[in-house]
Amino acid sequence: MTAEVFTPTVAVTMTPSAVKHVRKQLDKKPDAKGIRLAIKKSGCSGFKYETHWVEEAASDDKVFHIDGVDVYVKEEHLPLVNGIEIDFVTEGVNSMFQFRNPNATAECGCGESFTVA
């Protein structure tokens, strides 16, 4: 009898708008290798997203190569962001990242934080 090894696939995707925005910003930051998607405990729902420019990868980073953009995520955050889509939207005069996370079971009213069951 043989055992089959199962390795779950973790996915992070970006819309063309997000890729375009990140590429444009990376062009202005020659030391940056990509963008980090991080999760921080915060807010009334439990977690919030943070983004940072990455100059050096950490040993516990998982790197997602998306249309020429590298997205870095700490291994410990992978269960919280698996399947997430990162978008970049403009609403009125404000432009921002928008995160569509299929694992989020609730969000606070202001949109600052989210819960994962």
Coordinates of N, CA, C and O in Angstrom, one line a residue:
M1 N 0.8 -1.2 0.0 CA 0.0 0.0 0.0 C 0.9 1.2 0.0 O 1.9 1.3 0.7
T2 N 0.6 2.2 -0.8 CA 1.3 3.5 -0.8 C 0.4 4.6 -0.4 O -0.8 4.6 -0.6
A3 N 1.0 5.6 0.2 CA 0.3 6.8 0.6 C 0.5 7.9 -0.3 O 1.6 8.1 -0.8
E4 N -0.5 8.6 -0.7 CA -0.4 9.7 -1.6 C -0.2 11.0 -0.7 O -0.9 11.2 0.3
V5 N 0.8 11.7 -1.1 CA 1.1 13.0 -0.4 C 0.2 14.1 -1.0 O 0.2 14.3 -2.2
F6 N -0.5 14.8 -0.1 CA -1.3 15.9 -0.5 C -0.7 17.2 -0.1 O -0.5 17.4 1.1
T7 N -0.5 18.0 -1.1 CA 0.0 19.4 -0.8 C -1.0 20.4 -1.2 O -1.3 20.5 -2.4
P8 N -1.6 21.1 -0.3 CA -2.7 22.0 -0.6 C -2.1 23.2 -1.4 O -1.0 23.6 -1.2
T9 N -2.8 23.7 -2.4 CA -2.4 24.8 -3.2 C -2.9 26.1 -2.5 O -4.1 26.2 -2.1
V10 N -2.0 27.0 -2.4 CA -2.4 28.3 -1.8 C -2.4 29.3 -3.0 O -1.4 29.3 -3.8
A11 N -3.4 30.1 -3.1 CA -3.5 31.0 -4.2 C -3.7 32.5 -3.7 O -4.4 32.8 -2.8
V12 N -2.9 33.4 -4.4 CA -3.1 34.8 -4.2 C -3.1 35.3 -5.7 O -2.2 35.0 -6.5
T13 N -4.1 36.1 -6.0 CA -4.2 36.7 -7.4 C -4.3 38.2 -7.3 O -4.7 38.8 -6.2
M14 N -4.1 38.9 -8.4 CA -4.2 40.3 -8.5 C -5.0 40.6 -9.8 O -4.8 40.0 -10.8
T15 N -5.8 41.7 -9.8 CA -6.4 42.1 -11.0 C -5.4 42.9 -11.8 O -4.4 43.3 -11.3
P16 N -5.7 43.1 -13.1 CA -4.8 43.9 -13.9 C -4.5 45.3 -13.4 O -3.4 45.8 -13.5
S17 N -5.6 45.9 -12.8 CA -5.4 47.2 -12.2 C -4.4 47.2 -11.1 O -3.6 48.1 -10.9
A18 N -4.5 46.2 -10.2 CA -3.5 46.1 -9.1 C -2.1 45.8 -9.6 O -1.1 46.5 -9.1
V19 N -1.9 45.0 -10.6 CA -0.6 44.7 -11.2 C 0.0 46.0 -11.7 O 1.1 46.3 -11.5
K20 N -0.8 46.7 -12.5 CA -0.4 48.0 -13.1 C 0.1 49.0 -12.0 O 1.1 49.6 -12.2
H21 N -0.7 49.1 -11.0 CA -0.3 50.0 -9.9 C 1.0 49.6 -9.2 O 1.8 50.5 -9.0
V22 N 1.1 48.4 -8.9 CA 2.3 47.9 -8.2 C 3.5 48.0 -9.1 O 4.6 48.5 -8.6
R23 N 3.4 47.7 -10.3 CA 4.5 47.8 -11.3 C 5.0 49.3 -11.4 O 6.2 49.6 -11.3
K24 N 4.0 50.2 -11.4 CA 4.3 51.6 -11.5 C 5.1 52.1 -10.3 O 6.0 52.8 -10.4
Q25 N 4.6 51.6 -9.1 CA 5.3 52.0 -7.9 C 6.7 51.4 -7.8 O 7.6 52.0 -7.3
L26 N 6.8 50.1 -8.2 CA 8.1 49.5 -8.1 C 9.1 50.1 -9.0 O 10.3 50.2 -8.7
D27 N 8.7 50.7 -10.1 CA 9.6 51.4 -11.0 C 10.2 52.6 -10.3 O 11.3 53.1 -10.7
K28 N 9.5 53.2 -9.3 CA 10.0 54.3 -8.6 C 10.8 53.9 -7.4 O 11.4 54.8 -6.7
K29 N 10.9 52.6 -7.1 CA 11.6 52.1 -5.9 C 12.6 51.0 -6.4 O 12.3 49.8 -6.3
P30 N 13.8 51.4 -6.8 CA 14.7 50.5 -7.4 C 15.2 49.4 -6.4 O 15.6 48.3 -6.8
D31 N 15.1 49.6 -5.1 CA 15.5 48.6 -4.1 C 14.4 47.6 -3.8 O 14.7 46.6 -3.2
A32 N 13.2 47.9 -4.2 CA 12.1 47.0 -3.8 C 12.0 45.9 -4.8 O 12.1 46.1 -6.0
K33 N 11.8 44.7 -4.3 CA 11.6 43.5 -5.1 C 10.2 43.1 -5.3 O 9.9 42.3 -6.2
G34 N 9.3 43.6 -4.5 CA 7.9 43.3 -4.6 C 7.1 43.9 -3.5 O 7.6 44.8 -2.8
I35 N 5.9 43.4 -3.3 CA 5.0 43.9 -2.3 C 4.7 42.8 -1.3 O 4.5 41.7 -1.7
R36 N 4.6 43.2 0.0 CA 4.2 42.2 1.0 C 2.7 42.4 1.4 O 2.3 43.5 1.6
L37 N 2.0 41.3 1.4 CA 0.6 41.3 1.9 C 0.8 40.7 3.3 O 1.1 39.5 3.5
A38 N 0.5 41.5 4.3 CA 0.6 41.1 5.7 C -0.7 41.2 6.4 O -1.6 41.9 6.0
I39 N -0.9 40.4 7.5 CA -2.1 40.4 8.3 C -1.6 40.8 9.7 O -0.7 40.3 10.2
K40 N -2.4 41.7 10.3 CA -2.1 42.2 11.6 C -3.4 42.1 12.5 O -4.5 42.3 12.0
K41 N -3.3 41.6 13.7 CA -4.4 41.6 14.6 C -4.8 43.1 14.9 O -4.0 43.8 15.3
S42 N -6.1 43.4 14.6 CA -6.5 44.8 14.8 C -8.0 44.9 14.6 O -8.6 44.0 14.1
G43 N -8.5 46.0 15.0 CA -9.9 46.4 14.7 C -10.9 45.6 15.5 O -10.6 44.7 16.3
C44 N -12.1 45.9 15.2 CA -13.2 45.2 15.9 C -13.5 43.8 15.4 O -14.2 43.0 16.1
S45 N -13.1 43.5 14.2 CA -13.4 42.1 13.7 C -12.2 41.2 13.8 O -12.4 40.0 13.6
G46 N -11.0 41.6 14.2 CA -9.9 40.7 14.5 C -8.7 40.9 13.7 O -7.6 40.9 14.3
F47 N -8.7 41.1 12.4 CA -7.5 41.2 11.5 C -7.7 42.4 10.6 O -8.8 42.7 10.2
K48 N -6.5 42.9 10.1 CA -6.5 43.9 9.0 C -5.4 43.6 8.1 O -4.4 42.9 8.4
Y49 N -5.5 44.0 6.8 CA -4.5 43.8 5.8 C -3.5 45.0 5.9 O -3.9 46.1 6.2
E50 N -2.2 44.7 5.6 CA -1.2 45.7 5.5 C -0.4 45.4 4.3 O -0.2 44.2 4.0
T51 N 0.1 46.4 3.6 CA 1.0 46.2 2.5 C 2.3 47.0 2.7 O 2.2 48.1 3.3
H52 N 3.4 46.4 2.3 CA 4.7 47.0 2.5 C 5.5 46.6 1.3 O 5.4 45.6 0.7
W53 N 6.5 47.5 0.9 CA 7.4 47.2 -0.1 C 8.5 46.3 0.5 O 8.9 46.5 1.6
V54 N 8.9 45.3 -0.3 CA 9.9 44.3 0.2 C 11.2 44.5 -0.5 O 11.3 44.6 -1.7
E55 N 12.2 44.7 0.3 CA 13.6 44.9 -0.2 C 14.4 43.6 -0.1 O 15.2 43.2 -0.9
E56 N 14.1 42.8 1.0 CA 14.7 41.5 1.2 C 13.7 40.5 1.6 O 12.9 40.8 2.6
A57 N 13.6 39.3 1.0 CA 12.7 38.3 1.4 C 13.1 37.7 2.7 O 14.3 37.6 3.0
A58 N 12.1 37.3 3.5 CA 12.4 36.6 4.8 C 12.4 35.1 4.5 O 11.8 34.6 3.6
S59 N 13.0 34.4 5.4 CA 13.1 32.9 5.2 C 11.7 32.2 5.3 O 11.6 31.2 4.7
D60 N 10.8 32.9 5.9 CA 9.4 32.2 6.0 C 8.4 32.9 5.0 O 7.2 32.7 5.2
D61 N 8.9 33.5 4.0 CA 8.1 34.1 2.9 C 7.7 33.1 1.9 O 8.5 32.3 1.5
K62 N 6.5 33.1 1.4 CA 6.0 32.4 0.3 C 5.9 33.5 -0.8 O 5.3 34.6 -0.5
V63 N 6.4 33.3 -2.0 CA 6.4 34.4 -3.0 C 5.4 33.9 -4.1 O 5.6 32.8 -4.7
F64 N 4.5 34.8 -4.5 CA 3.6 34.5 -5.6 C 4.0 35.4 -6.8 O 4.1 36.7 -6.6
H65 N 4.3 34.8 -7.9 CA 4.7 35.6 -9.1 C 3.5 35.8 -9.9 O 2.9 34.9 -10.5
I66 N 3.1 37.1 -10.0 CA 1.8 37.4 -10.7 C 2.1 38.5 -11.8 O 2.3 39.6 -11.5
D67 N 2.1 38.0 -13.0 CA 2.3 39.0 -14.1 C 3.4 39.9 -13.9 O 3.3 41.1 -14.1
G68 N 4.6 39.4 -13.5 CA 5.8 40.3 -13.3 C 5.8 41.0 -12.0 O 6.8 41.7 -11.8
V69 N 4.9 40.7 -11.1 CA 4.9 41.3 -9.7 C 5.1 40.2 -8.7 O 4.4 39.2 -8.8
D70 N 6.0 40.4 -7.8 CA 6.1 39.4 -6.7 C 5.4 39.8 -5.5 O 5.6 41.0 -5.0
V71 N 4.5 39.0 -5.0 CA 3.7 39.2 -3.8 C 4.3 38.3 -2.7 O 4.3 37.1 -2.9
Y72 N 4.7 38.9 -1.6 CA 5.3 38.1 -0.5 C 4.3 38.0 0.6 O 3.7 39.0 1.0
V73 N 4.2 36.8 1.1 CA 3.3 36.5 2.3 C 4.0 35.6 3.2 O 4.6 34.6 2.8
K74 N 3.9 35.9 4.5 CA 4.5 35.1 5.5 C 3.7 33.8 5.6 O 2.5 33.8 5.5
E75 N 4.5 32.7 5.8 CA 3.8 31.4 5.9 C 2.7 31.3 6.9 O 1.6 30.7 6.6
E76 N 2.8 32.0 8.0 CA 1.8 32.0 9.1 C 0.5 32.7 8.6 O -0.5 32.4 9.2
H77 N 0.6 33.5 7.6 CA -0.6 34.3 7.1 C -1.3 33.6 6.0 O -2.4 34.0 5.6
L78 N -0.7 32.5 5.4 CA -1.3 31.9 4.3 C -2.7 31.4 4.5 O -3.5 31.6 3.6
P79 N -3.0 30.7 5.6 CA -4.4 30.3 5.8 C -5.4 31.4 5.8 O -6.6 31.2 5.5
L80 N -5.0 32.6 6.2 CA -5.9 33.8 6.3 C -6.1 34.4 4.9 O -7.1 35.1 4.7
V81 N -5.2 34.2 4.0 CA -5.3 34.9 2.7 C -5.5 33.9 1.5 O -5.5 34.4 0.3
N82 N -5.5 32.6 1.7 CA -5.7 31.7 0.6 C -6.9 32.0 -0.2 O -8.0 32.1 0.3
G83 N -6.7 32.2 -1.5 CA -7.7 32.5 -2.5 C -8.0 34.0 -2.6 O -8.9 34.4 -3.4
I84 N -7.3 34.8 -2.0 CA -7.6 36.3 -2.0 C -7.3 36.9 -3.4 O -6.4 36.4 -4.1
E85 N -8.0 37.9 -3.7 CA -7.8 38.6 -4.9 C -7.5 40.1 -4.5 O -8.3 40.7 -3.8
I86 N -6.4 40.6 -5.0 CA -6.0 42.0 -4.7 C -6.4 42.8 -5.9 O -6.0 42.6 -7.0
D87 N -7.1 43.9 -5.6 CA -7.5 44.8 -6.6 C -7.0 46.2 -6.2 O -6.7 46.5 -5.1
F88 N -7.0 47.1 -7.2 CA -6.7 48.5 -7.0 C -7.8 49.3 -7.6 O -8.0 49.3 -8.8
V89 N -8.5 50.1 -6.8 CA -9.7 50.8 -7.2 C -9.6 52.3 -6.9 O -8.9 52.7 -6.0
T90 N -10.3 53.0 -7.7 CA -10.5 54.5 -7.5 C -11.9 54.8 -7.3 O -12.8 54.4 -8.1
E91 N -12.2 55.4 -6.1 CA -13.6 55.8 -5.8 C -13.5 57.3 -5.5 O -12.9 57.7 -4.5
G92 N -14.1 58.1 -6.4 CA -14.0 59.5 -6.3 C -12.5 60.0 -6.4 O -11.9 59.7 -7.4
V93 N -12.0 60.7 -5.4 CA -10.6 61.1 -5.5 C -9.6 60.1 -4.7 O -8.4 60.4 -4.7
N94 N -10.2 59.1 -4.2 CA -9.4 58.1 -3.4 C -9.1 56.9 -4.2 O -9.9 56.3 -4.9
S95 N -7.8 56.4 -4.1 CA -7.4 55.2 -4.7 C -6.8 54.3 -3.6 O -6.2 54.8 -2.7
M96 N -7.1 53.0 -3.7 CA -6.7 52.1 -2.7 C -6.7 50.7 -3.1 O -7.4 50.3 -4.1
F97 N -6.0 49.8 -2.4 CA -6.1 48.4 -2.6 C -7.5 47.9 -2.0 O -7.9 48.4 -1.0
Q98 N -8.0 46.9 -2.7 CA -9.2 46.3 -2.2 C -9.0 44.8 -2.2 O -8.4 44.3 -3.1
F99 N -9.3 44.1 -1.1 CA -9.0 42.7 -0.9 C -10.3 41.9 -0.9 O -11.2 42.2 -0.1
R100 N -10.4 41.0 -1.8 CA -11.6 40.1 -1.9 C -11.1 38.7 -1.3 O -10.5 38.0 -2.0
N101 N -11.5 38.5 -0.1 CA -11.0 37.3 0.6 C -12.1 36.3 0.8 O -13.0 36.6 1.6
P102 N -12.1 35.1 0.1 CA -13.2 34.2 0.3 C -13.2 33.5 1.7 O -14.2 32.9 2.1
N103 N -12.2 33.7 2.5 CA -12.1 33.2 3.8 C -12.7 34.1 4.9 O -13.0 33.7 6.0
A104 N -12.9 35.3 4.5 CA -13.5 36.3 5.5 C -14.9 36.0 5.7 O -15.7 35.9 4.8
T105 N -15.3 35.8 7.0 CA -16.7 35.5 7.3 C -17.4 36.7 7.8 O -18.6 36.7 7.9
A106 N -16.7 37.8 8.2 CA -17.3 39.0 8.6 C -16.3 40.2 8.4 O -15.1 40.0 8.5
E107 N -16.9 41.3 8.3 CA -16.1 42.6 8.2 C -16.7 43.6 9.1 O -18.0 43.6 9.3
C108 N -15.9 44.5 9.7 CA -16.5 45.5 10.5 C -17.2 46.6 9.6 O -16.9 46.6 8.4
G109 N -18.0 47.4 10.1 CA -18.8 48.3 9.3 C -17.9 49.3 8.5 O -18.3 49.7 7.4
C110 N -16.8 49.7 9.0 CA -15.9 50.7 8.3 C -15.0 50.0 7.3 O -14.4 50.7 6.5
G111 N -15.0 48.6 7.3 CA -14.2 47.9 6.3 C -12.7 47.8 6.7 O -11.9 47.3 6.0
E112 N -12.4 48.2 7.9 CA -11.0 48.2 8.4 C -10.5 46.8 8.7 O -9.4 46.5 8.5
S113 N -11.4 46.0 9.3 CA -10.9 44.7 9.7 C -11.9 43.6 9.3 O -13.0 43.8 8.9
F114 N -11.4 42.3 9.5 CA -12.2 41.2 9.0 C -12.0 40.0 10.0 O -11.0 40.0 10.8
T115 N -12.9 39.0 9.9 CA -12.8 37.8 10.7 C -12.7 36.6 9.7 O -13.3 36.6 8.7
V116 N -11.9 35.6 10.2 CA -11.8 34.4 9.4 C -12.2 33.3 10.4 O -11.7 33.2 11.5
A117 N -13.1 32.4 10.0 CA -13.6 31.4 10.9 C -12.6 30.2 10.9 O -11.8 30.0 10.1

